PDB file of C-alpha atoms in Angstrom:
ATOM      1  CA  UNK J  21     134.919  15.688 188.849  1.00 54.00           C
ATOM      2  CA  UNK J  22     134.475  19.412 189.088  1.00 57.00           C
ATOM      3  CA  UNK J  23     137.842  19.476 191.350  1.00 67.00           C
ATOM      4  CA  UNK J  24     139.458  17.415 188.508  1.00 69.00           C
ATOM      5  CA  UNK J  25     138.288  19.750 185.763  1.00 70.00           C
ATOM      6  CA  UNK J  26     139.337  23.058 187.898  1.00 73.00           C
ATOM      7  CA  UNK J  27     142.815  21.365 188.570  1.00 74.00           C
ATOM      8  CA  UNK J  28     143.125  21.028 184.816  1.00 74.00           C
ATOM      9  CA  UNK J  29     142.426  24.121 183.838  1.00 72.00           C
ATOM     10  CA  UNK J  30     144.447  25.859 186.183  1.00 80.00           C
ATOM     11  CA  UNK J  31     147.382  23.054 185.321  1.00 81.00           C
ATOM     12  CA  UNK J  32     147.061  24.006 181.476  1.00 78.00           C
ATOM     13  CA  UNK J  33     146.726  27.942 182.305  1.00 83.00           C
ATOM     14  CA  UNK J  34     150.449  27.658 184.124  1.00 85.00           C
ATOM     15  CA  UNK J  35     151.643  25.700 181.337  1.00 87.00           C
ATOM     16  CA  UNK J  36     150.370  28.515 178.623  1.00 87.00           C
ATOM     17  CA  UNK J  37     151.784  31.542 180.823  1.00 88.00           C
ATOM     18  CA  UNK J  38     155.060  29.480 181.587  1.00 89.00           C
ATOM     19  CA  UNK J  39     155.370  28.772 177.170  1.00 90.00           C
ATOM     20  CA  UNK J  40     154.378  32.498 176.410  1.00 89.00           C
ATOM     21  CA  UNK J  41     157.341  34.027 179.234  1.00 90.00           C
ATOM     22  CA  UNK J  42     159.726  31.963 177.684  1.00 90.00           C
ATOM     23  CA  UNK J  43     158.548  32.740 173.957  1.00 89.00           C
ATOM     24  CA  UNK J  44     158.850  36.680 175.122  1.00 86.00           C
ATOM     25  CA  UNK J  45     162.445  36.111 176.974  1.00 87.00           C
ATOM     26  CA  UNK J  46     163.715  34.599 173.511  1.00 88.00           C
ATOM     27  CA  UNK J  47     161.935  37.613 171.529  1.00 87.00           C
ATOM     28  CA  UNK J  48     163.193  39.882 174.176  1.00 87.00           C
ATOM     29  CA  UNK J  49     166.426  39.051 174.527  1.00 86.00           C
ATOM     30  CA  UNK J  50     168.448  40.504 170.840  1.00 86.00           C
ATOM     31  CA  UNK J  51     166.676  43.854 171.297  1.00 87.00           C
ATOM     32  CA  UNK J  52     168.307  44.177 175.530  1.00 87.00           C
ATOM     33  CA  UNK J  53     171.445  42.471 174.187  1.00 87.00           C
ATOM     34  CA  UNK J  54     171.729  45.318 171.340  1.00 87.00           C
ATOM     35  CA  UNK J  55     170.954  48.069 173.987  1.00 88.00           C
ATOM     36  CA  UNK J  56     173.629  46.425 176.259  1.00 87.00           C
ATOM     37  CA  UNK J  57     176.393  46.376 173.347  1.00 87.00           C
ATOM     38  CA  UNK J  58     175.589  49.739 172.763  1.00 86.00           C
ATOM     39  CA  UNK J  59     176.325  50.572 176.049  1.00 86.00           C
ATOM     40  CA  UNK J  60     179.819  48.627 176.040  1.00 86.00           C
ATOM     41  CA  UNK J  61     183.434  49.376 174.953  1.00 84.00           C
ATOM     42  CA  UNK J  62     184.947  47.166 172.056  1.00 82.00           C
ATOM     43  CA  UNK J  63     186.646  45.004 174.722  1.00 82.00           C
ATOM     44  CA  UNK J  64     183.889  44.590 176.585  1.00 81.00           C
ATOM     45  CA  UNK J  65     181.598  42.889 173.349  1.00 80.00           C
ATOM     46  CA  UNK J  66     183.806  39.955 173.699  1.00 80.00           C
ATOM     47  CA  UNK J  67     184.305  39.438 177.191  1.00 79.00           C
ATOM     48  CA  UNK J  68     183.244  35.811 178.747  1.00 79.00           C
ATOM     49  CA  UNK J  69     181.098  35.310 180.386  1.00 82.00           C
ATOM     50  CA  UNK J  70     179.048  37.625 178.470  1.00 80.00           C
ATOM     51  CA  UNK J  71     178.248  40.938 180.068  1.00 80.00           C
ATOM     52  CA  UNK J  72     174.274  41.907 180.211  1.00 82.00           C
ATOM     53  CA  UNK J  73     175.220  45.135 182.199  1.00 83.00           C
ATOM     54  CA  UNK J  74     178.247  47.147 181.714  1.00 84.00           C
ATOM     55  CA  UNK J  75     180.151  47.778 184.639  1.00 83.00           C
ATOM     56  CA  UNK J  76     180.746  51.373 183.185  1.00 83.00           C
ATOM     57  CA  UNK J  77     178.314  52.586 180.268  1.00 84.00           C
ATOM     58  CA  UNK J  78     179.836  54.119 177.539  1.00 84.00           C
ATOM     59  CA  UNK J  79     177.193  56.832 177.121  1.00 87.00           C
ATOM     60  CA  UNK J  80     179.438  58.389 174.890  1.00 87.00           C
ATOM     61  CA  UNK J  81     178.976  55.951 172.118  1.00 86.00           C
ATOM     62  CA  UNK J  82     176.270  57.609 171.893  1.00 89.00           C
ATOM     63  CA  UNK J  83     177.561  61.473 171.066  1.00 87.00           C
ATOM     64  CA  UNK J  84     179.858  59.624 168.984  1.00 86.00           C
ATOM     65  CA  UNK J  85     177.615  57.752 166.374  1.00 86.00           C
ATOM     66  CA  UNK J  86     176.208  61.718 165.447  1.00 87.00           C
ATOM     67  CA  UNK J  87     180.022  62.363 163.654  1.00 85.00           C
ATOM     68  CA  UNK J  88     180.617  59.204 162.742  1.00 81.00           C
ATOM     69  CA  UNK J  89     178.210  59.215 159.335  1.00 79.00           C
ATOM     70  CA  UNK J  90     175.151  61.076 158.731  1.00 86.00           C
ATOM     71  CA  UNK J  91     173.272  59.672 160.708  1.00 86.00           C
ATOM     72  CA  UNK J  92     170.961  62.933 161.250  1.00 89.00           C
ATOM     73  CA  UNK J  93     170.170  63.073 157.122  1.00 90.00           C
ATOM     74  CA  UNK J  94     169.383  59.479 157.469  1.00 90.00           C
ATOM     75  CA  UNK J  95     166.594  60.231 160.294  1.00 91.00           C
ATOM     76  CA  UNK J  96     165.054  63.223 158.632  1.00 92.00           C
ATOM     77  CA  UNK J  97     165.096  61.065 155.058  1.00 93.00           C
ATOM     78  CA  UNK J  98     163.370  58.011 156.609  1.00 92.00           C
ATOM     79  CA  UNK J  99     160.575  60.374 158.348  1.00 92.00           C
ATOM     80  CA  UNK J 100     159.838  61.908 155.097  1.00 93.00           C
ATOM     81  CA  UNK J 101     159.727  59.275 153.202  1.00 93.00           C
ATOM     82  CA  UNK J 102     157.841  57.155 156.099  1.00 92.00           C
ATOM     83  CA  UNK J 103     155.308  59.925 157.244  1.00 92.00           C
ATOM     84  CA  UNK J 104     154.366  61.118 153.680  1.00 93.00           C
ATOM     85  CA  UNK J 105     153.673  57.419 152.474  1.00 93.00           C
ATOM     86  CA  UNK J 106     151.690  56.337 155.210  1.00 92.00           C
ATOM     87  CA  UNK J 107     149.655  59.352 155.949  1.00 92.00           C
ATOM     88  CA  UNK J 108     148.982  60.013 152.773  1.00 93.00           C
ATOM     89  CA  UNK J 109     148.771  56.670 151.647  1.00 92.00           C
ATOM     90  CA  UNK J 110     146.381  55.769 154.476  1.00 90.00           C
ATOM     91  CA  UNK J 111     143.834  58.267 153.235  1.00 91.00           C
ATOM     92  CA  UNK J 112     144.021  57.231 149.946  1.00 92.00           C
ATOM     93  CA  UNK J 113     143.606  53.209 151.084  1.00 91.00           C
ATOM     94  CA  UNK J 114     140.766  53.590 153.282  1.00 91.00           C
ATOM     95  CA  UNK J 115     138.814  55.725 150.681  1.00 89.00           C
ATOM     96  CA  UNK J 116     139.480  52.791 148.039  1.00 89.00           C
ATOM     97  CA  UNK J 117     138.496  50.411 150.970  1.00 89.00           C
ATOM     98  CA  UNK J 118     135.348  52.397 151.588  1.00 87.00           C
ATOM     99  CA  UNK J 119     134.523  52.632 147.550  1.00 86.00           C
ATOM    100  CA  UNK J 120     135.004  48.556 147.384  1.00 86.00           C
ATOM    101  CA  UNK J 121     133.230  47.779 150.096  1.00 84.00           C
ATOM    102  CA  UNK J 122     130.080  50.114 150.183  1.00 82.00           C
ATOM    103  CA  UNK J 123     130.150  52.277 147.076  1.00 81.00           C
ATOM    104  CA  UNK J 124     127.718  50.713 143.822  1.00 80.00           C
ATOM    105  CA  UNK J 125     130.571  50.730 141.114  1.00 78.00           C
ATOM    106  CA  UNK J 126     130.482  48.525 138.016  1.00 82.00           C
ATOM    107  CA  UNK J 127     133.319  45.651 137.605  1.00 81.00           C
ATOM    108  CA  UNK J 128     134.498  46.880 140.963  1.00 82.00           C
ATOM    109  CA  UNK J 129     134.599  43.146 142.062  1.00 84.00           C
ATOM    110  CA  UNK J 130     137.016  42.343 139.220  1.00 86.00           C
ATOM    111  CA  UNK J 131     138.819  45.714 139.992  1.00 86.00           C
ATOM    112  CA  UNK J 132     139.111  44.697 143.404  1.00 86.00           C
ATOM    113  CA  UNK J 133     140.504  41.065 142.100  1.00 87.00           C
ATOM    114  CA  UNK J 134     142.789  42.697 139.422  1.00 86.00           C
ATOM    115  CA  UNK J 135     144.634  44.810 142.027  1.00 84.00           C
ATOM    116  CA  UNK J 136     145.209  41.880 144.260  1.00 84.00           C
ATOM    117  CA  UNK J 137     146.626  40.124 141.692  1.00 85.00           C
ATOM    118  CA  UNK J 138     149.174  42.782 141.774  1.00 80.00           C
ATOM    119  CA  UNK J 139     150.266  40.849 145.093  1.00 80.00           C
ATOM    120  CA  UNK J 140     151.590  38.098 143.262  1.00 83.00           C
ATOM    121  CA  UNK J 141     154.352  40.109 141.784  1.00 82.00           C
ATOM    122  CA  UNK J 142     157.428  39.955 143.219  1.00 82.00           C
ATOM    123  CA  UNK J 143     159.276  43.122 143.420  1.00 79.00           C
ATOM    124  CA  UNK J 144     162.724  42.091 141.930  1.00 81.00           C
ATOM    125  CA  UNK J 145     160.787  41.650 138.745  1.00 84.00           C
ATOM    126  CA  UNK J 146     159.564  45.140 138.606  1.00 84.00           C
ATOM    127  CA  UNK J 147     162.636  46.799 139.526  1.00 86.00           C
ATOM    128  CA  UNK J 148     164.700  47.429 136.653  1.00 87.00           C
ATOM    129  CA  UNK J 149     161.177  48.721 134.301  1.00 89.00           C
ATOM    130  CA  UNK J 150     160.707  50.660 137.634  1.00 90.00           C
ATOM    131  CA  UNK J 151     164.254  52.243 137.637  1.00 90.00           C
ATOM    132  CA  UNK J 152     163.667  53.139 133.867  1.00 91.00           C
ATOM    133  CA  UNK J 153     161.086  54.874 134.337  1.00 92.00           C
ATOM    134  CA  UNK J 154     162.405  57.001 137.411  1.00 91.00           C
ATOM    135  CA  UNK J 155     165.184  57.342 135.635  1.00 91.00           C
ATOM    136  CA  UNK J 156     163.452  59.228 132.667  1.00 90.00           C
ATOM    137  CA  UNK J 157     161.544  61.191 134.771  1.00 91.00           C
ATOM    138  CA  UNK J 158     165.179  62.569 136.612  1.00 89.00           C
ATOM    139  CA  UNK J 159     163.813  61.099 139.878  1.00 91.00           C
ATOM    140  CA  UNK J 160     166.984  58.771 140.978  1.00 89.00           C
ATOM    141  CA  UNK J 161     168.931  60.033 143.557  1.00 89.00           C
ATOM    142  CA  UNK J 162     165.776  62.003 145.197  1.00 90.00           C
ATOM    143  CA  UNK J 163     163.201  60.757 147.492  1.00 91.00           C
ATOM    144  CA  UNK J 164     160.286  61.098 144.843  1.00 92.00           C
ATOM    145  CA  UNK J 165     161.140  57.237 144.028  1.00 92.00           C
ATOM    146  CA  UNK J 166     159.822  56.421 147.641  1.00 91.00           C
ATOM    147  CA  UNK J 167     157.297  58.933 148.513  1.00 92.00           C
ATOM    148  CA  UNK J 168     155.399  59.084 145.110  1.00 91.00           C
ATOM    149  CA  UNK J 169     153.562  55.451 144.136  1.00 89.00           C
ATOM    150  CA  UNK J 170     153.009  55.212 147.917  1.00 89.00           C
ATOM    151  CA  UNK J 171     150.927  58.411 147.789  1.00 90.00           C
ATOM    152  CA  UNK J 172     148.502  56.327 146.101  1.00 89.00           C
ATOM    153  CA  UNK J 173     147.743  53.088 148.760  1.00 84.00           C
ATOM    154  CA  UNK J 174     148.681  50.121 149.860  1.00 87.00           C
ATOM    155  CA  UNK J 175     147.161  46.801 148.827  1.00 87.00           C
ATOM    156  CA  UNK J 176     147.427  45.202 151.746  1.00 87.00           C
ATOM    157  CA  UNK J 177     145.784  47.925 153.627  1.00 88.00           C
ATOM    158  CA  UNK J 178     142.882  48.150 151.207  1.00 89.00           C
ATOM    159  CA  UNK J 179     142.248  44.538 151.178  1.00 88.00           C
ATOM    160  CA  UNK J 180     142.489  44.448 155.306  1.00 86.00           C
ATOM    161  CA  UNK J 181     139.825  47.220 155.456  1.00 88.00           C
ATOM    162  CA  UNK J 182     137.740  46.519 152.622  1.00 87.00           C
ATOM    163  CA  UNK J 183     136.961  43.115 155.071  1.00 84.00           C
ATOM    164  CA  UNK J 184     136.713  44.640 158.056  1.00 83.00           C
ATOM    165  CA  UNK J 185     134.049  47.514 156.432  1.00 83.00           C
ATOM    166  CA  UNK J 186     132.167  44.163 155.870  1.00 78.00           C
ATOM    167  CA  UNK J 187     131.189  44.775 159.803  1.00 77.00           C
ATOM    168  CA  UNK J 188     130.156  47.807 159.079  1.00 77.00           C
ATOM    169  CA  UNK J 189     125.778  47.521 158.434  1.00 78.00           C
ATOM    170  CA  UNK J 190     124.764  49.109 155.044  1.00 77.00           C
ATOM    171  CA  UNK J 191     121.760  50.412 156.771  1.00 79.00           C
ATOM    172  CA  UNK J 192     124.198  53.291 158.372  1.00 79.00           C
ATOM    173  CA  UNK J 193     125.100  54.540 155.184  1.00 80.00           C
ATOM    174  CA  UNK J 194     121.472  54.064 153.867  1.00 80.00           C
ATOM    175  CA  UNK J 195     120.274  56.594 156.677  1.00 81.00           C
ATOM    176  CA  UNK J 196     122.998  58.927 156.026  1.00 79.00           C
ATOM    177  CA  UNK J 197     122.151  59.385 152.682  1.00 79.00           C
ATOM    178  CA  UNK J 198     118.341  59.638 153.020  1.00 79.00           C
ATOM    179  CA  UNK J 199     119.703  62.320 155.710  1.00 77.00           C
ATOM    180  CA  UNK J 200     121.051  64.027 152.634  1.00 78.00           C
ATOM    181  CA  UNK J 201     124.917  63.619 152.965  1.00 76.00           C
ATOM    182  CA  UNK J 202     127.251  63.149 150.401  1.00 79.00           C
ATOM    183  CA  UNK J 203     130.024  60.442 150.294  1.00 77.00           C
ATOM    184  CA  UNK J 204     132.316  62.349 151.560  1.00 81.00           C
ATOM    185  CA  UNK J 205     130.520  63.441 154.830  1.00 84.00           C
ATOM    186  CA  UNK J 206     129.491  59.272 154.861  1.00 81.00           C
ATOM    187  CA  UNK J 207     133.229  58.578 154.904  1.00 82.00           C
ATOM    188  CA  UNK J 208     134.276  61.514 157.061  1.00 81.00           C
ATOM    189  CA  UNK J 209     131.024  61.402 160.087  1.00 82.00           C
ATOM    190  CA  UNK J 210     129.572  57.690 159.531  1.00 82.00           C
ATOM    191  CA  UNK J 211     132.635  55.234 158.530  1.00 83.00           C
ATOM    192  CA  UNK J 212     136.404  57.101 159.497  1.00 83.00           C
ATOM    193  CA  UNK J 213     135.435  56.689 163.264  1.00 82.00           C
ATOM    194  CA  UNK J 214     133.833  53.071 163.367  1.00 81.00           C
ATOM    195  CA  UNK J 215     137.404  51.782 161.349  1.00 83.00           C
ATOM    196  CA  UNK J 216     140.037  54.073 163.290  1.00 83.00           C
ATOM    197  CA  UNK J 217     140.975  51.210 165.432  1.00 81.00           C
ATOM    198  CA  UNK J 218     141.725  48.783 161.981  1.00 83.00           C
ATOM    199  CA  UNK J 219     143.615  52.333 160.321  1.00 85.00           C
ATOM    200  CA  UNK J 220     145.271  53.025 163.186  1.00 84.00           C
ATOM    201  CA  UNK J 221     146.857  48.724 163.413  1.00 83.00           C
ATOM    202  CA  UNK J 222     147.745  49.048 159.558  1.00 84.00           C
ATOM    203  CA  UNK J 223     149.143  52.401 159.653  1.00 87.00           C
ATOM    204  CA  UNK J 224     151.572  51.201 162.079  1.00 86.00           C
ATOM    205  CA  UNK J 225     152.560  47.734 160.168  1.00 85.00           C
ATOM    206  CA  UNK J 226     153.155  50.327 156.885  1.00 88.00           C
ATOM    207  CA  UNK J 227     155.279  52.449 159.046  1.00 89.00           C
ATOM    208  CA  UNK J 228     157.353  50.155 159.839  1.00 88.00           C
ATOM    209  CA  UNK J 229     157.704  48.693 156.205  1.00 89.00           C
ATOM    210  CA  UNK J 230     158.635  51.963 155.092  1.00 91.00           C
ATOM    211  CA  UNK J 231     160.991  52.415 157.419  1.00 91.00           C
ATOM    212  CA  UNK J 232     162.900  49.746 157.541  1.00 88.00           C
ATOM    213  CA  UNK J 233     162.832  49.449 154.120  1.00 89.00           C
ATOM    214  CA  UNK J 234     166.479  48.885 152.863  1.00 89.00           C
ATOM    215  CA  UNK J 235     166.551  47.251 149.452  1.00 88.00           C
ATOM    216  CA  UNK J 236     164.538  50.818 147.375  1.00 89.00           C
ATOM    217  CA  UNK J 237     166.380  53.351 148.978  1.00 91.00           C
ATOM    218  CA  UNK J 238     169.560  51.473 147.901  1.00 89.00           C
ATOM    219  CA  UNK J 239     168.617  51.556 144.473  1.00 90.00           C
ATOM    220  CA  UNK J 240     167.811  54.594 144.199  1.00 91.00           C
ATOM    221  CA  UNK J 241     169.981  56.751 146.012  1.00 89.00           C
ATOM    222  CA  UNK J 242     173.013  57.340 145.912  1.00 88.00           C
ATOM    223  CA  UNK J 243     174.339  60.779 148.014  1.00 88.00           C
ATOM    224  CA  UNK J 244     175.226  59.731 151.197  1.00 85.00           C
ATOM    225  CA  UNK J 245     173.127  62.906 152.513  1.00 87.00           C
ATOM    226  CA  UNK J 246     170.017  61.967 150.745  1.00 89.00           C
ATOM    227  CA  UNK J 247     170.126  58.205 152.033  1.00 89.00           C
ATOM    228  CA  UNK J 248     168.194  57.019 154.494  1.00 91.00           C
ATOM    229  CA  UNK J 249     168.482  55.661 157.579  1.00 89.00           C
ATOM    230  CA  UNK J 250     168.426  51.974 156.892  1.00 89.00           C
ATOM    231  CA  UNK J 251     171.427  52.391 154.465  1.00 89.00           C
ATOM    232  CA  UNK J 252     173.172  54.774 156.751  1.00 89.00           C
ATOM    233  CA  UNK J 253     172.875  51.953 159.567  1.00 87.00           C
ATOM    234  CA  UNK J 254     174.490  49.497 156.564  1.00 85.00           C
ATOM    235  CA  UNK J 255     177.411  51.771 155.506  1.00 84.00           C
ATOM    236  CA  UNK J 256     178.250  52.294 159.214  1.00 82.00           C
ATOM    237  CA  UNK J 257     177.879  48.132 159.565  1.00 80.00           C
ATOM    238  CA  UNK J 258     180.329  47.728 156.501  1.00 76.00           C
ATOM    239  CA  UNK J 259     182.588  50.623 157.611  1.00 76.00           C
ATOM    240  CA  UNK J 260     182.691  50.016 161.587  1.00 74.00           C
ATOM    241  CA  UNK J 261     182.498  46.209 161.885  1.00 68.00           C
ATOM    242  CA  UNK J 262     186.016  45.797 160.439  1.00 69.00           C
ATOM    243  CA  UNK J 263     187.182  47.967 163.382  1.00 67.00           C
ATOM    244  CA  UNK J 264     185.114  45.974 166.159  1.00 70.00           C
ATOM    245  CA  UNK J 265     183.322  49.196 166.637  1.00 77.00           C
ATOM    246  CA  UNK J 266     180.165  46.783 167.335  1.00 82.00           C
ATOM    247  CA  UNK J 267     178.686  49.395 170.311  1.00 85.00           C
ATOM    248  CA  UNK J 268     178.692  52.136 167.315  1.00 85.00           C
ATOM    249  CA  UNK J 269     176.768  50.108 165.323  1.00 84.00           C
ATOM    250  CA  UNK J 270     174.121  49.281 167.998  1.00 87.00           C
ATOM    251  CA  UNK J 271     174.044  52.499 169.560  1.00 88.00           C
ATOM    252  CA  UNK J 272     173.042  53.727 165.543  1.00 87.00           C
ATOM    253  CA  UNK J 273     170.264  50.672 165.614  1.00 87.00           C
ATOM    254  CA  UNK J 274     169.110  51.726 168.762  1.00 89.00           C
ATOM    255  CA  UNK J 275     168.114  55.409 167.767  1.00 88.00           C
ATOM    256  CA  UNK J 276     166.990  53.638 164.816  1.00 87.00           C
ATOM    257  CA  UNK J 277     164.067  51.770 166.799  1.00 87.00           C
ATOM    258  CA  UNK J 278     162.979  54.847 168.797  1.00 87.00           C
ATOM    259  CA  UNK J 279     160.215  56.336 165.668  1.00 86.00           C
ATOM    260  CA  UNK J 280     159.067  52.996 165.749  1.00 84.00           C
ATOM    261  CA  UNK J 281     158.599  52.436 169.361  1.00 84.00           C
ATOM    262  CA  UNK J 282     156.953  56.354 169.317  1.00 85.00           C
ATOM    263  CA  UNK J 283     154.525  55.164 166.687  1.00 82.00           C
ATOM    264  CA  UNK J 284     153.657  52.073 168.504  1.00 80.00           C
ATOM    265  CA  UNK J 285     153.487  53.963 172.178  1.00 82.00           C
ATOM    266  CA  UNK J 286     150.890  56.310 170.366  1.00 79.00           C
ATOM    267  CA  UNK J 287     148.785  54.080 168.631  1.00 74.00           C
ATOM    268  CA  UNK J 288     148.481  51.042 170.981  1.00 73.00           C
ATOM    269  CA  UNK J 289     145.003  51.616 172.378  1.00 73.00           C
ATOM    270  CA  UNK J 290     144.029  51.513 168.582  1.00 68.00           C
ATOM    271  CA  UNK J 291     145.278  48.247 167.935  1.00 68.00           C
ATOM    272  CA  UNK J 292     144.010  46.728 171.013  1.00 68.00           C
ATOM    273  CA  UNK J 293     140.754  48.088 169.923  1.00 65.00           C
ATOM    274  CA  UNK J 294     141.240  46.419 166.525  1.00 61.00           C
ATOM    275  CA  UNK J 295     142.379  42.974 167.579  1.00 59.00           C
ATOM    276  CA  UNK J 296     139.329  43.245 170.183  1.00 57.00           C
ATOM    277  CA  UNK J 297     136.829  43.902 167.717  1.00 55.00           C
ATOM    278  CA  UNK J 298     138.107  41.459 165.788  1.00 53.00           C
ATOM    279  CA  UNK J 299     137.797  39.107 168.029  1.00 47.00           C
ATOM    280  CA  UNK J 300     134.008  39.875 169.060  1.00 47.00           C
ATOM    281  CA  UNK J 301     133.254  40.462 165.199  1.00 50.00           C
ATOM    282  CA  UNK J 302     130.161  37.980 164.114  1.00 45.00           C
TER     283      UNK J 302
END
């Protein structure tokens, strides 16, 4: 019986770890075949049998995709516009977090409630009142569109850690006040370190909102040097793909990953701390 069971369980581990390699292999496979185009000459994108390695890279698609658009404004845009939102915006989320969760306000439940309701708005309803009022203020065709209601949260981010402050014993910020400290040195000494891991896991999922963020930016800007990089990547799509330029194109989508993968290289002992904790939480 015991042999049976141990067979079993081995039988159903092999089948798990045989599912999950080919589950990564299929979500694996665009991002090397886009890093392989990029690496190709025109010819070589439609050669059969396909081609996973160039027999010569073309390294110099590469140098190339700097003069073919501005690609460099389109970087230094997105980071602005990325960084400022979520660093900013991550502050200002995990103090309304910490006020929902822990802080004695009145009607702060149907606060909380009201703002989530926000959620069920979709945002092609609220874009032409939203370019009204940008457009009032002389705001279109600058980055103030993107940075500036991002300074103030994210919903999603205050809902996530509003819950996961739940784990977080009331009897900690009990002591810390009978200790004599202020809200602020509560937030700052008691609750910022216990939540990092949770900040750090939606910082990253904002970042990459913001920066691949396509349909804003193309609303509201309109100088190619003041667009950013997601609508760069689409101009040089519309202007290059009608030339079977295809390894410009990828070698533009592959500098376009890097921030991300940075972000994620830098941050990935946070999240494993998160979804651990998760995990173990109750």
């Amino acid at each position: 019986m015991a042999s049976n069971a141990k067979k079993r369980y081995r039988t159903g581990n092999i089948i798990v770890a045989v599912l999950l390699l080919i589950g990564g292999i299929v979500m694996v496979a665009p991002l090397l075949w886009m890093i392989s185009t990029s690496l190709k000459t025109r010819e070589g994108v439609f050669a059969l049998p396909p081609e996973w390695i160039p027999p010569i890279p073309q390294w110099d698609n590469y140098v190339r995709v700097w003069t073919a658009g501005p690609l460099l404004s389109g970087i230094k845009n997105s980071l602005i516009v990325s960084l400022s939102v979520t660093i900013v915006g991550s502050l200002t989320s995990t103090l309304a977090a910490f006020a929902f969760a822990k802080l004695r306000l009145p009607g702060k439940n149907f606060i909380f409630l009201f703002m989530l309701a926000g959620l069920m708005i979709p945002f092609p309803t609220l874009m032409i009142p939203q370019f009204v009022m940008f457009a009032g203020l002389g705001w279109v065709d600058t980055l103030l569109p993107l940075i500036v209601p991002g300074l103030f949260g994210n919903i999603m981010m205050i809902f996530f850690l509003r819950q996961y402050l739940g784990s977080v014993p009331d009897s900690l910020i009990e002591a810390a006040k009978i200790d004599g400290a202020g809200y602020l040195r509560i937030f700052g000494s008691v609750v910022l370190p216990l939540i990092r891991p949770a900040i750090a896991a939606q910082f990253i999922l904002w970042f990459m909102a913001v920066w691949n963020d396509y349909l804003a930016p193309l609303i509201y800007l309109n100088t190619p040097e003041r667009q950013t990089l997601q609508v760069v990547i689409a101009n040089f799509n519309a202007n290059y793909a009608i030339q079977t330029d295809y390894p410009l194109i990828m070698a533009a989508s592959v500098i376009a990953l890097i921030p991300v993968f940075v972000i994620f290289l830098a941050f990935q002992r946070q999240i494993i701390e998160s979804v651990a904790l998760t995990g173990t939480k109750g």
